[in-house]
PDB file of C-alpha atoms in Angstrom:
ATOM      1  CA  UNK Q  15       8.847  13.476  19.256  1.00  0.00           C
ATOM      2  CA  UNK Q  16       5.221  12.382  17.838  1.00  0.00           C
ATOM      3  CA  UNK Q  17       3.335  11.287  20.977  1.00  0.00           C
ATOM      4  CA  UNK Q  18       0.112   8.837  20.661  1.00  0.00           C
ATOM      5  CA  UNK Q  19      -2.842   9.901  22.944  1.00  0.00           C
ATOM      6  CA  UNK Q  20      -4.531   7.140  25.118  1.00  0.00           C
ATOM      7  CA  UNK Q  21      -7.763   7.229  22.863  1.00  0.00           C
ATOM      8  CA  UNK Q  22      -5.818   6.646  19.695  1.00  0.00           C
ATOM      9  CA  UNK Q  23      -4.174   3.699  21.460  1.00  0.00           C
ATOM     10  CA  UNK Q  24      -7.261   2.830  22.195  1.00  0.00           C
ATOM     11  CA  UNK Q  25      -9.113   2.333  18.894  1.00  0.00           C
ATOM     12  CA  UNK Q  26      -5.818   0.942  16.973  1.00  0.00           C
ATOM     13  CA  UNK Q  27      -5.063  -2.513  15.620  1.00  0.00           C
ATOM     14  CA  UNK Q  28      -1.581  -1.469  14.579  1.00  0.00           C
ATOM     15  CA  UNK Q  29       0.618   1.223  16.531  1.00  0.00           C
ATOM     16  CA  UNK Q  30       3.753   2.176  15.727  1.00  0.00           C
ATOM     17  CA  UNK Q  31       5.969   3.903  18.821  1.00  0.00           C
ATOM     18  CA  UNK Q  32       8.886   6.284  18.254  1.00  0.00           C
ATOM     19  CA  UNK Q  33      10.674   4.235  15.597  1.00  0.00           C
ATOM     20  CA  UNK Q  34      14.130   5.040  14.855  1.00  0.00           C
ATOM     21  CA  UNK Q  35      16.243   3.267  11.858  1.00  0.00           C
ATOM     22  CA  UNK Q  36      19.838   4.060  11.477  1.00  0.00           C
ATOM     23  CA  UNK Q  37      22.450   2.073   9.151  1.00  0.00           C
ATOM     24  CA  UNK Q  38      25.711   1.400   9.144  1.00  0.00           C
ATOM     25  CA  UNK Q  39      28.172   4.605   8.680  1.00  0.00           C
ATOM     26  CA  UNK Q  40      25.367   6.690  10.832  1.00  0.00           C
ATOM     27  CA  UNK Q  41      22.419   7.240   8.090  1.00  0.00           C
ATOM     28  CA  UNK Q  42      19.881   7.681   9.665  1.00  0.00           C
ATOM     29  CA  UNK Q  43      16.203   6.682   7.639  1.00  0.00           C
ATOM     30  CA  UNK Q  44      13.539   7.158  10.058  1.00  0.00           C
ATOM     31  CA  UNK Q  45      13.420   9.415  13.416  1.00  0.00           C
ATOM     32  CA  UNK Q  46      11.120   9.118  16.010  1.00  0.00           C
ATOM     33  CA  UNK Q  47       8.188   8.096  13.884  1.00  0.00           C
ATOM     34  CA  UNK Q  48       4.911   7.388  15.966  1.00  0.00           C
ATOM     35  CA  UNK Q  49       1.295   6.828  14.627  1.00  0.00           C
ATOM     36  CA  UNK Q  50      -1.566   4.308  15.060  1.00  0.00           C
ATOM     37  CA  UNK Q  51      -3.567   2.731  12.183  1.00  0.00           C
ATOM     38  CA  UNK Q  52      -7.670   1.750  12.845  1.00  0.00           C
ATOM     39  CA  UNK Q  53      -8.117  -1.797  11.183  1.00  0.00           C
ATOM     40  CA  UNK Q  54     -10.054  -1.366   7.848  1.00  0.00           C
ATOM     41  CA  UNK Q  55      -8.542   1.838   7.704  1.00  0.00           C
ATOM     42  CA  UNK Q  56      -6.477   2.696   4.285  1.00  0.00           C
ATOM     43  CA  UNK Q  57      -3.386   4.650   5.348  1.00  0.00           C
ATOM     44  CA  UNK Q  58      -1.415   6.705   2.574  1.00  0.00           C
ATOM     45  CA  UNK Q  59       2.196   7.512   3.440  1.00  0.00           C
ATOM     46  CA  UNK Q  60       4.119  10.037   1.995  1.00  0.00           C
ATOM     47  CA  UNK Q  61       7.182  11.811   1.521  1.00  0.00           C
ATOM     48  CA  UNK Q  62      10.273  12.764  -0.254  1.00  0.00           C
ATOM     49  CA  UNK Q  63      12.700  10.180  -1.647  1.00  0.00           C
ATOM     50  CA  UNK Q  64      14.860   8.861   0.395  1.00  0.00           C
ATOM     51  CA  UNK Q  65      12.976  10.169   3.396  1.00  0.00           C
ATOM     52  CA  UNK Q  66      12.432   6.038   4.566  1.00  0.00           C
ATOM     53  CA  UNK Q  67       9.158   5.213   3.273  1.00  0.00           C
ATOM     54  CA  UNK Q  68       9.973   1.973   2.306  1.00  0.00           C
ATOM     55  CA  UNK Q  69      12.268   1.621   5.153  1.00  0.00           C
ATOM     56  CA  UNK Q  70       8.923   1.641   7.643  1.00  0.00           C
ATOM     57  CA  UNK Q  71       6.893  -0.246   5.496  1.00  0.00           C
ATOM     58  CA  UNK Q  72       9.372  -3.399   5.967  1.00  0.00           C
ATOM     59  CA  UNK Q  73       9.740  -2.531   9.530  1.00  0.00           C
ATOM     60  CA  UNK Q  74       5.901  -2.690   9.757  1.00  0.00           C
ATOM     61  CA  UNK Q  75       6.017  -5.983   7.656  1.00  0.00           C
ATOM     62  CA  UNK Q  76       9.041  -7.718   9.890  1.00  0.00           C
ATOM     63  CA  UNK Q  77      11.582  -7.299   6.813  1.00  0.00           C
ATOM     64  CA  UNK Q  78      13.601  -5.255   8.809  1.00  0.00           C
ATOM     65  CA  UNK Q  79      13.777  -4.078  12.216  1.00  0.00           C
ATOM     66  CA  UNK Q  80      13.764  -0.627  14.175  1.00  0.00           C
ATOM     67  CA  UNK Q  81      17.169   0.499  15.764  1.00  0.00           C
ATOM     68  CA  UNK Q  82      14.969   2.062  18.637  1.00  0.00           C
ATOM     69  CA  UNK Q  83      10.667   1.681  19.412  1.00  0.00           C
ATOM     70  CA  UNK Q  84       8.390  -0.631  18.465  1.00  0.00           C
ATOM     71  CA  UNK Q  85       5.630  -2.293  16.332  1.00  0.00           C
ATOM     72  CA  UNK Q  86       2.663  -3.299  17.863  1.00  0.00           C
ATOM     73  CA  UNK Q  87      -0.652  -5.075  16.862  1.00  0.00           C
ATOM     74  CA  UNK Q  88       0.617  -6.695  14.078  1.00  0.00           C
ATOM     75  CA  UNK Q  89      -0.511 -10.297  12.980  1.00  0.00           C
ATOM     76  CA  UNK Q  90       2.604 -11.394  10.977  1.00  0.00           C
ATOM     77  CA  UNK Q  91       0.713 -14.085   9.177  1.00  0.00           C
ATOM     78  CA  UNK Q  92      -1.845 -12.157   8.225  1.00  0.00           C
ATOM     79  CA  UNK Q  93      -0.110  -9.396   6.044  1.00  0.00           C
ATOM     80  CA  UNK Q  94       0.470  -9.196   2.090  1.00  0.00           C
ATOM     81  CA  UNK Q  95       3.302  -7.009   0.515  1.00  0.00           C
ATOM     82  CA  UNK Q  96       2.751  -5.691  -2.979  1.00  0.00           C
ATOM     83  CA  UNK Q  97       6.214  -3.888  -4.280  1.00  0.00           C
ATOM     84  CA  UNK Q  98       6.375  -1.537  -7.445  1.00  0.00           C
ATOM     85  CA  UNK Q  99       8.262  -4.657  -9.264  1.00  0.00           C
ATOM     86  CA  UNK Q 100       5.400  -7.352  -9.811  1.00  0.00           C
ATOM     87  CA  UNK Q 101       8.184  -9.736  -9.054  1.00  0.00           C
ATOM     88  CA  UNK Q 102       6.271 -12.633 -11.545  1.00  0.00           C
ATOM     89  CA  UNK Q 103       7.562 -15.695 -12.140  1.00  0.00           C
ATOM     90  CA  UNK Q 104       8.073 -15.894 -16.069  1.00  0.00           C
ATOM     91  CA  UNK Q 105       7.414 -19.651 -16.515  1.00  0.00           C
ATOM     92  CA  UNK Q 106       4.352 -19.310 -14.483  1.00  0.00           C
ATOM     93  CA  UNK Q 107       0.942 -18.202 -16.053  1.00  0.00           C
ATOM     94  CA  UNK Q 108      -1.393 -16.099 -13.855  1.00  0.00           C
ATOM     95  CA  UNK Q 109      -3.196 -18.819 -12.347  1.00  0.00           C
ATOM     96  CA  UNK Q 110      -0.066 -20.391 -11.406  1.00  0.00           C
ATOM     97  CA  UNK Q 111       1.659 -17.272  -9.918  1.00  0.00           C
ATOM     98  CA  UNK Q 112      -1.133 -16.412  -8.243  1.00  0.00           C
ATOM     99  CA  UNK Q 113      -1.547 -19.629  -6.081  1.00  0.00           C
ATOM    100  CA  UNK Q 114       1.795 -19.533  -5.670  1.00  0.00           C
ATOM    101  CA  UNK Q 115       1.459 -18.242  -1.896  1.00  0.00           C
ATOM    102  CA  UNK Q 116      -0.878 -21.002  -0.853  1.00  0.00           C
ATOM    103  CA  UNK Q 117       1.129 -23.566  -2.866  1.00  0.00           C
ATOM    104  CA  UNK Q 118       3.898 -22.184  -0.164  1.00  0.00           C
ATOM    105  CA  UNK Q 119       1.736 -22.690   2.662  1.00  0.00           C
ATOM    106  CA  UNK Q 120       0.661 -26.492   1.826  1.00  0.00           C
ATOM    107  CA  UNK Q 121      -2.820 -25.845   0.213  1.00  0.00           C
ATOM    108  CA  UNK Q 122      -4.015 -28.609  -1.743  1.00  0.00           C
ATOM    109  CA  UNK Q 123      -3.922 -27.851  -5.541  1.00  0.00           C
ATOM    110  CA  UNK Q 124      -7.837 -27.904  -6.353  1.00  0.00           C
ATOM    111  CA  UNK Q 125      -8.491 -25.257  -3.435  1.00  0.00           C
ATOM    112  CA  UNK Q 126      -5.495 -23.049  -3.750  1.00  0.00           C
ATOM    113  CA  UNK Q 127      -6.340 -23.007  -7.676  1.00  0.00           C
ATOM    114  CA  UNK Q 128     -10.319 -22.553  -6.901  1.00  0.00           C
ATOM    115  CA  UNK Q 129      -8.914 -19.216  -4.503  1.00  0.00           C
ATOM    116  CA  UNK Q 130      -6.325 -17.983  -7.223  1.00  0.00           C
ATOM    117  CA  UNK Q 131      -9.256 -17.935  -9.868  1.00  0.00           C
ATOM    118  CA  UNK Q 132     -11.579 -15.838  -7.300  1.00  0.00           C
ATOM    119  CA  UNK Q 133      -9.134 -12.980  -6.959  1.00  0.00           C
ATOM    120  CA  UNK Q 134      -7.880 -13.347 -10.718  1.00  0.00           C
ATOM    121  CA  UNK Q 135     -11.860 -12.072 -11.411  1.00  0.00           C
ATOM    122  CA  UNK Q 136     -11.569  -9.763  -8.479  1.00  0.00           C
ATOM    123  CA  UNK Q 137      -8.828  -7.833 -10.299  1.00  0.00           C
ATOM    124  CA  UNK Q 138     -10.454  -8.543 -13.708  1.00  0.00           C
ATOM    125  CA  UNK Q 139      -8.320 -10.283 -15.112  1.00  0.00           C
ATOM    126  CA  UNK Q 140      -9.771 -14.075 -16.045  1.00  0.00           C
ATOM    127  CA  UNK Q 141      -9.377 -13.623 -19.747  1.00  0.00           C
ATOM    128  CA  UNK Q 142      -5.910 -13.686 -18.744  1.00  0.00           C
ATOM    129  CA  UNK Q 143      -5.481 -16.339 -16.595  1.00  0.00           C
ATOM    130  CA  UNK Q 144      -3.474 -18.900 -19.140  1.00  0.00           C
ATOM    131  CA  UNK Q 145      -0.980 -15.976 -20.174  1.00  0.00           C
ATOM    132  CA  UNK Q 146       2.098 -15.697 -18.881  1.00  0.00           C
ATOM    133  CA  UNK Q 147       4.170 -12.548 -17.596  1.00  0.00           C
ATOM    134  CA  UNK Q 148       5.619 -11.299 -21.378  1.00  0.00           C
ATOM    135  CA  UNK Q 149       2.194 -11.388 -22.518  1.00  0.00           C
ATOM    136  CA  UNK Q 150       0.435  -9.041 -20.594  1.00  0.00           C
ATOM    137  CA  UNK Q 151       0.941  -5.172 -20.260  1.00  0.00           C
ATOM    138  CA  UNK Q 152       2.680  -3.469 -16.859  1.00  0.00           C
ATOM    139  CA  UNK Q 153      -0.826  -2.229 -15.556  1.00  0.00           C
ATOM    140  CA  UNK Q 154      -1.873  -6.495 -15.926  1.00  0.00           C
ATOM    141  CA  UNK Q 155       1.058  -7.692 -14.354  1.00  0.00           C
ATOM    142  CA  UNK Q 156       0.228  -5.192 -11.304  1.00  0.00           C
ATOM    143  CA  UNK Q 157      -3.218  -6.684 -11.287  1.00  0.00           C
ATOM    144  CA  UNK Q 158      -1.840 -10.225 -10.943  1.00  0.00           C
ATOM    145  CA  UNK Q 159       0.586  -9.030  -8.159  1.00  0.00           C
ATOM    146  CA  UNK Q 160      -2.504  -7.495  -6.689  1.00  0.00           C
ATOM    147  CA  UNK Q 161      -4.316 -10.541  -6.703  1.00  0.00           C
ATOM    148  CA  UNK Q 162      -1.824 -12.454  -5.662  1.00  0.00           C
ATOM    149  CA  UNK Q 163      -1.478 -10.480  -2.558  1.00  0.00           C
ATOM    150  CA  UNK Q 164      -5.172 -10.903  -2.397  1.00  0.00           C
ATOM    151  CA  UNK Q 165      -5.711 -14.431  -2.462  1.00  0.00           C
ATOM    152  CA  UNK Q 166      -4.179 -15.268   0.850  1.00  0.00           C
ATOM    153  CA  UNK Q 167      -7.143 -12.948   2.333  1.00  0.00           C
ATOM    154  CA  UNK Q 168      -4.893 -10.571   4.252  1.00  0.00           C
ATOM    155  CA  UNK Q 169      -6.128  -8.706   7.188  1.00  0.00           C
ATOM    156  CA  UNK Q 170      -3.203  -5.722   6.469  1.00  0.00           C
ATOM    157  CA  UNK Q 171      -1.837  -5.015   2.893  1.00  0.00           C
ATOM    158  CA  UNK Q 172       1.774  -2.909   2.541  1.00  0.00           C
ATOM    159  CA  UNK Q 173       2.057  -1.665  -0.941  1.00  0.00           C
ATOM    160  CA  UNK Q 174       5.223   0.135  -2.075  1.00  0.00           C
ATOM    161  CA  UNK Q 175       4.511   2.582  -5.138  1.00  0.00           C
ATOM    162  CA  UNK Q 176       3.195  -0.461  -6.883  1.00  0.00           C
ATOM    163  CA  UNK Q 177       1.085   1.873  -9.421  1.00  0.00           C
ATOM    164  CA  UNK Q 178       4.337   4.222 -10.042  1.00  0.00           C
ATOM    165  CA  UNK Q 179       5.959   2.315 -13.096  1.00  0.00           C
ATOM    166  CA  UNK Q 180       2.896   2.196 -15.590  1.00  0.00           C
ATOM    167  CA  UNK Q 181       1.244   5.079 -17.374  1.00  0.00           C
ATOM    168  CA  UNK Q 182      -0.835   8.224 -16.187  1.00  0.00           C
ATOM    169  CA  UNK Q 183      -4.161   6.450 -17.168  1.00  0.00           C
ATOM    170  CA  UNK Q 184      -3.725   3.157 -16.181  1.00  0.00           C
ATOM    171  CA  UNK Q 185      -2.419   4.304 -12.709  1.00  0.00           C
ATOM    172  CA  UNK Q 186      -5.679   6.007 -12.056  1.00  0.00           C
ATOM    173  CA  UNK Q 187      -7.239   2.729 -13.033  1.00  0.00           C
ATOM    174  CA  UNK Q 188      -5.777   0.579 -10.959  1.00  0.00           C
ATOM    175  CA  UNK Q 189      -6.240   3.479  -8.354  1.00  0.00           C
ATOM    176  CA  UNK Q 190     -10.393   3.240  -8.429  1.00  0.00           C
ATOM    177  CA  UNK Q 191      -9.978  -0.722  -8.841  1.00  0.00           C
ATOM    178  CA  UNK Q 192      -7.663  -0.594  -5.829  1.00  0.00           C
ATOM    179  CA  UNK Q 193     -10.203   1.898  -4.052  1.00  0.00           C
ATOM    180  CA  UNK Q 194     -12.910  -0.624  -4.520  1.00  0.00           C
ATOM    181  CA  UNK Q 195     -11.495  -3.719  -3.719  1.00  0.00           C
ATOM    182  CA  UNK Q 196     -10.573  -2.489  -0.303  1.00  0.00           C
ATOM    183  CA  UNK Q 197     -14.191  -1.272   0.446  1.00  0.00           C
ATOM    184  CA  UNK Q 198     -15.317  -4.382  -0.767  1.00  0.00           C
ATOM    185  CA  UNK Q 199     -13.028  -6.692   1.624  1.00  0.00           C
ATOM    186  CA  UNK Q 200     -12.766  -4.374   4.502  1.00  0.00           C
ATOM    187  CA  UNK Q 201      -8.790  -5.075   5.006  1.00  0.00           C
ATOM    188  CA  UNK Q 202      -6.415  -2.488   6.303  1.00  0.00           C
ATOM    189  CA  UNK Q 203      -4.016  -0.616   3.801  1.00  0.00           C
ATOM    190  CA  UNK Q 204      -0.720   1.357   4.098  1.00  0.00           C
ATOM    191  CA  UNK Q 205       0.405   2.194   1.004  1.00  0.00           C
ATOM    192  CA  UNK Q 206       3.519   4.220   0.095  1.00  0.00           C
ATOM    193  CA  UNK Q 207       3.925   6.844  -2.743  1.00  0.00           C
ATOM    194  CA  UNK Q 208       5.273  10.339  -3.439  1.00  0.00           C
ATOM    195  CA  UNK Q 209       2.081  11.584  -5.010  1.00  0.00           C
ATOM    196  CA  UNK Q 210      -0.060  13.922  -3.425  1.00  0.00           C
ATOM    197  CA  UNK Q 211      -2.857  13.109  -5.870  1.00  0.00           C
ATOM    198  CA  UNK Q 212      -2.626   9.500  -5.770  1.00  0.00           C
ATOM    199  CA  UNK Q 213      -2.689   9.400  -1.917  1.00  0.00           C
ATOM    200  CA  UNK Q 214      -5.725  12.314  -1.729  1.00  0.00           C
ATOM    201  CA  UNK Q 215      -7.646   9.674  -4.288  1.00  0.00           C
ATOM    202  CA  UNK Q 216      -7.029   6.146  -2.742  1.00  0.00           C
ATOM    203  CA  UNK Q 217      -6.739   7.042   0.865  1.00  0.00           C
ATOM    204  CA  UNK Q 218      -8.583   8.127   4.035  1.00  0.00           C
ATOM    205  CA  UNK Q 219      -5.937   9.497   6.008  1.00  0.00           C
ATOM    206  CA  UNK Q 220      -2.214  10.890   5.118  1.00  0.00           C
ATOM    207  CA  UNK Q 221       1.225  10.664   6.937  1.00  0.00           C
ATOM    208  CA  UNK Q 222       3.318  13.103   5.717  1.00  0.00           C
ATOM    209  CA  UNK Q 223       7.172  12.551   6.494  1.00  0.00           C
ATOM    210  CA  UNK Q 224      10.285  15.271   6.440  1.00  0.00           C
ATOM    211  CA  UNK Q 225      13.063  14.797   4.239  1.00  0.00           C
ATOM    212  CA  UNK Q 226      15.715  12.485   5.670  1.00  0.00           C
ATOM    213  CA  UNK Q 227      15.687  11.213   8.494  1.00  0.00           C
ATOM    214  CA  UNK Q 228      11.854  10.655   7.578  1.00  0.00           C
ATOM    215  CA  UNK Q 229       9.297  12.392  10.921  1.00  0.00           C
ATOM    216  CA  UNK Q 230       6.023  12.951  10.636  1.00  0.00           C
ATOM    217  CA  UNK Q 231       5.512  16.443   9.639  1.00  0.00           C
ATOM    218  CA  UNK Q 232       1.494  16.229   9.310  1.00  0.00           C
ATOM    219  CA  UNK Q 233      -1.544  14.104  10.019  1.00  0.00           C
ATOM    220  CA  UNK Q 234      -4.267  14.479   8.043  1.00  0.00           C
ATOM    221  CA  UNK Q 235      -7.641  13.132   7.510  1.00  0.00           C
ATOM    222  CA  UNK Q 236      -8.877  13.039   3.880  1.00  0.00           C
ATOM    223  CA  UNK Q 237     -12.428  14.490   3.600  1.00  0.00           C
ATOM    224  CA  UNK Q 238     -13.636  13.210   0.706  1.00  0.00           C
ATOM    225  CA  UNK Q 239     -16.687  10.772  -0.281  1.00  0.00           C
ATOM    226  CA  UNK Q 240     -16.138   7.132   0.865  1.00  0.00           C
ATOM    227  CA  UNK Q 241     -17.360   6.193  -2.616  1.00  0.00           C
ATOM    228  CA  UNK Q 242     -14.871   7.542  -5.246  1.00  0.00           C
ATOM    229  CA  UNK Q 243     -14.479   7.341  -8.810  1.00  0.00           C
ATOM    230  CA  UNK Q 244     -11.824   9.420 -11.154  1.00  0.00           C
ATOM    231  CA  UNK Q 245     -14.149  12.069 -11.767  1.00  0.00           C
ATOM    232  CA  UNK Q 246     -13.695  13.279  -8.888  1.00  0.00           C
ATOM    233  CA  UNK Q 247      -9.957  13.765  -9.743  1.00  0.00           C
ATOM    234  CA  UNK Q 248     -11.530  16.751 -11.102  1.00  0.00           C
ATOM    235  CA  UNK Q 249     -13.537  18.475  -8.373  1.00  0.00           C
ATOM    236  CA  UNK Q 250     -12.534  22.012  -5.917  1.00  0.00           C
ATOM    237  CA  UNK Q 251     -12.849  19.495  -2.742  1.00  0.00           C
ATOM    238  CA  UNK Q 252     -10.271  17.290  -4.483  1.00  0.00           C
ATOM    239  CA  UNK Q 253      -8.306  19.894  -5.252  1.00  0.00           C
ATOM    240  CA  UNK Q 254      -8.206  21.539  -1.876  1.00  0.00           C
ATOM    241  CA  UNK Q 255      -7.125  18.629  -0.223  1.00  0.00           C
ATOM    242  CA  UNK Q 256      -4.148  17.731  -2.455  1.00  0.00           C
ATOM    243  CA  UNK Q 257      -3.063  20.700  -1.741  1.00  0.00           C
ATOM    244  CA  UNK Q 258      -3.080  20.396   2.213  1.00  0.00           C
ATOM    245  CA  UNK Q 259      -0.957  17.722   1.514  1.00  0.00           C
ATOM    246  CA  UNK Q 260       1.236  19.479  -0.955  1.00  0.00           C
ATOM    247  CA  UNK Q 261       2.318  22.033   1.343  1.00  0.00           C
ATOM    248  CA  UNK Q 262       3.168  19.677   4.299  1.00  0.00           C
ATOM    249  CA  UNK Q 263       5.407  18.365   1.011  1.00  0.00           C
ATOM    250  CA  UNK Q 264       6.978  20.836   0.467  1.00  0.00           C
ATOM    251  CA  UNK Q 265       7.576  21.784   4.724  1.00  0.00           C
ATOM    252  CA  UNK Q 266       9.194  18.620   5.375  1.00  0.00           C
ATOM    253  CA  UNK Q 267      11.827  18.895   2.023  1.00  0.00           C
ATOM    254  CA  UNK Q 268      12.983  21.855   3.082  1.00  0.00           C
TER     255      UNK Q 268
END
C-alpha cells in the first residue's frame, strides 16, 4: 500500500488516499492507489490499458466514485475535463461550442461570447471561429475542446488521451501548445496517456500504474527544462528520462 508522508500532505491541493475501484462481477480497476498533486503542478499518468487510468481520472473529477479511500482537496466547480472524443456539437460553430459551458452556467451572451473568443485565440484558432465541427481537421477540433475547457478558467484540468486520435505531428503540436498554455495560466494538470514520450514532454512528474488492478509502480520527477519545445524531443536528457519511465512500463505489465 502507497503511503503519503506528512510533508507531501502538507504542500498538496489535491490528495488522493488508498483508492480502490471494483465493479460488478469482482473486476477490480484500481488498488490501493495513493498520491498527492501540488496546485500548478502538471501530473502525467500512465499505464497499460485497461490498468484504470480513466477510471481515476473520473473518480478525481466526481464521475464516479471509489469503492474504498478518498479524494481530497478538490474544488468540484473549479475543474475542466477534456476526453480523447472532442464531443462538439455539429450545429454549433466554434464560438458557439465554446461558450457553451458558460451559456450552462447563466452567463450573459455578450460576456460568455467576449470569454469564448479569448481562449479561441489562446488555442489559435480565431480564423476558425465561424466554422463548424465538419470543417475543421481532428488536431482543430481538439483545440476547440481545449479551449472550451479553457474558457471556464479552471483551477484543475483532467485530460483523457485527448492528443491520441490525430497524427504523429500534430500530436506533438498540440503537445508544446498544451505545454505553454499551462505555464502561461498556472492551472493544475493530470493528464492520462500510454505514451512514455508524450508524458516525459508535457509533464513534470509521472505516475506509473501496474497492469490491472492499476497501483502505482513508480514516482518520478521529470528533470527536464521548464521551458520546452519539440526539439528537445531529440536530446540524450530526453531520452534518458523516457526511458526511466519505459522500464517502470514495462515492470508493472508484467
Amino acid at each position: 500500500m502507497n503511503q503519503l508522508t506528512p510533508e507531501a500532505l502538507t504542500d498538496s491541493s489535491l490528495v488522493i488516499s488508498n483508492v480502490r475501484r471494483s465493479f460488478r462481477g469482482g473486476v477490480v480497476a484500481i488498488e490501493n492507489v495513493a498520491f498527492s498533486v501540488k496546485s500548478g503542478e502538471f501530473l502525467a499518468i500512465l499505464g497499460p490499458s485497461g490498468c484504470g487510468k480513466s477510471t481515476l481520472l473520473r473518480i478525481i473529477a466526481g464521475l464516479d466514485e471509489p469503492t474504498s479511500g478518498s479524494i481530497s482537496g478538490v474544488d468540484r466547480s473549479q475543474i475542466a475535463y477534456v476526453f480523447q472524443d472532442p464531443h462538439l456539437l455539429p450545429w454549433r460553430n466554434v464560438l458557439r461550442n465554446v461558450a457553451l459551458p458558460l451559456e450552462l452556467r447563466g452567463v450573459p451572451k455578450a460576456s460568455r461570447f467576449a470569454m469564448a473568443r479569448e481562449a479561441i485565440e489562446k488555442v489559435g484558432l480565431s480564423e476558425a471561429i465561424k466554422r463548424y465541427p465538419a470543417q475543421l481537421s481532428g488536431g482543430m477540433r481538439m483545440r476547440v475542446s481545449l479551449a472550451r475547457a479553457l474558457v471556464t478558467e479552471p483551477r484543475l484540468l483532467l485530460m483523457d488521451e485527448p492528443f491520441a486520435a490525430v497524427d504523429e505531428i500534430t500530436r506533438q503540436q498540440l503537445a508544446e501548445q498544451l505545454r505553454e498554455l499551462w505555464r502561461s495560466q498556472g492551472m493544475t494538470v493530470i493528464f492520462v496517456t500510454h505514451s512514455t514520450t508524450e508524458a516525459t514532454f508535457l509533464a513534470q512528474r509521472a505516475i506509473v500504474l501496474t497492469r490491472r488492478p492499476g497501483r502505482v509502480v513508480m514516482d518520478h520527477a521529470i528533470d527536464l527544462p521548464s521551458h520546452r519545445q519539440n526539439m528537445l524531443r531529440g536530446e540524450v536528457e530526453f531520452a534518458r528520462q523516457t526511458r526511466v519511465l519505459l522500464e517502470a512500463l514495462e515492470r508493472g505489465s508484467r
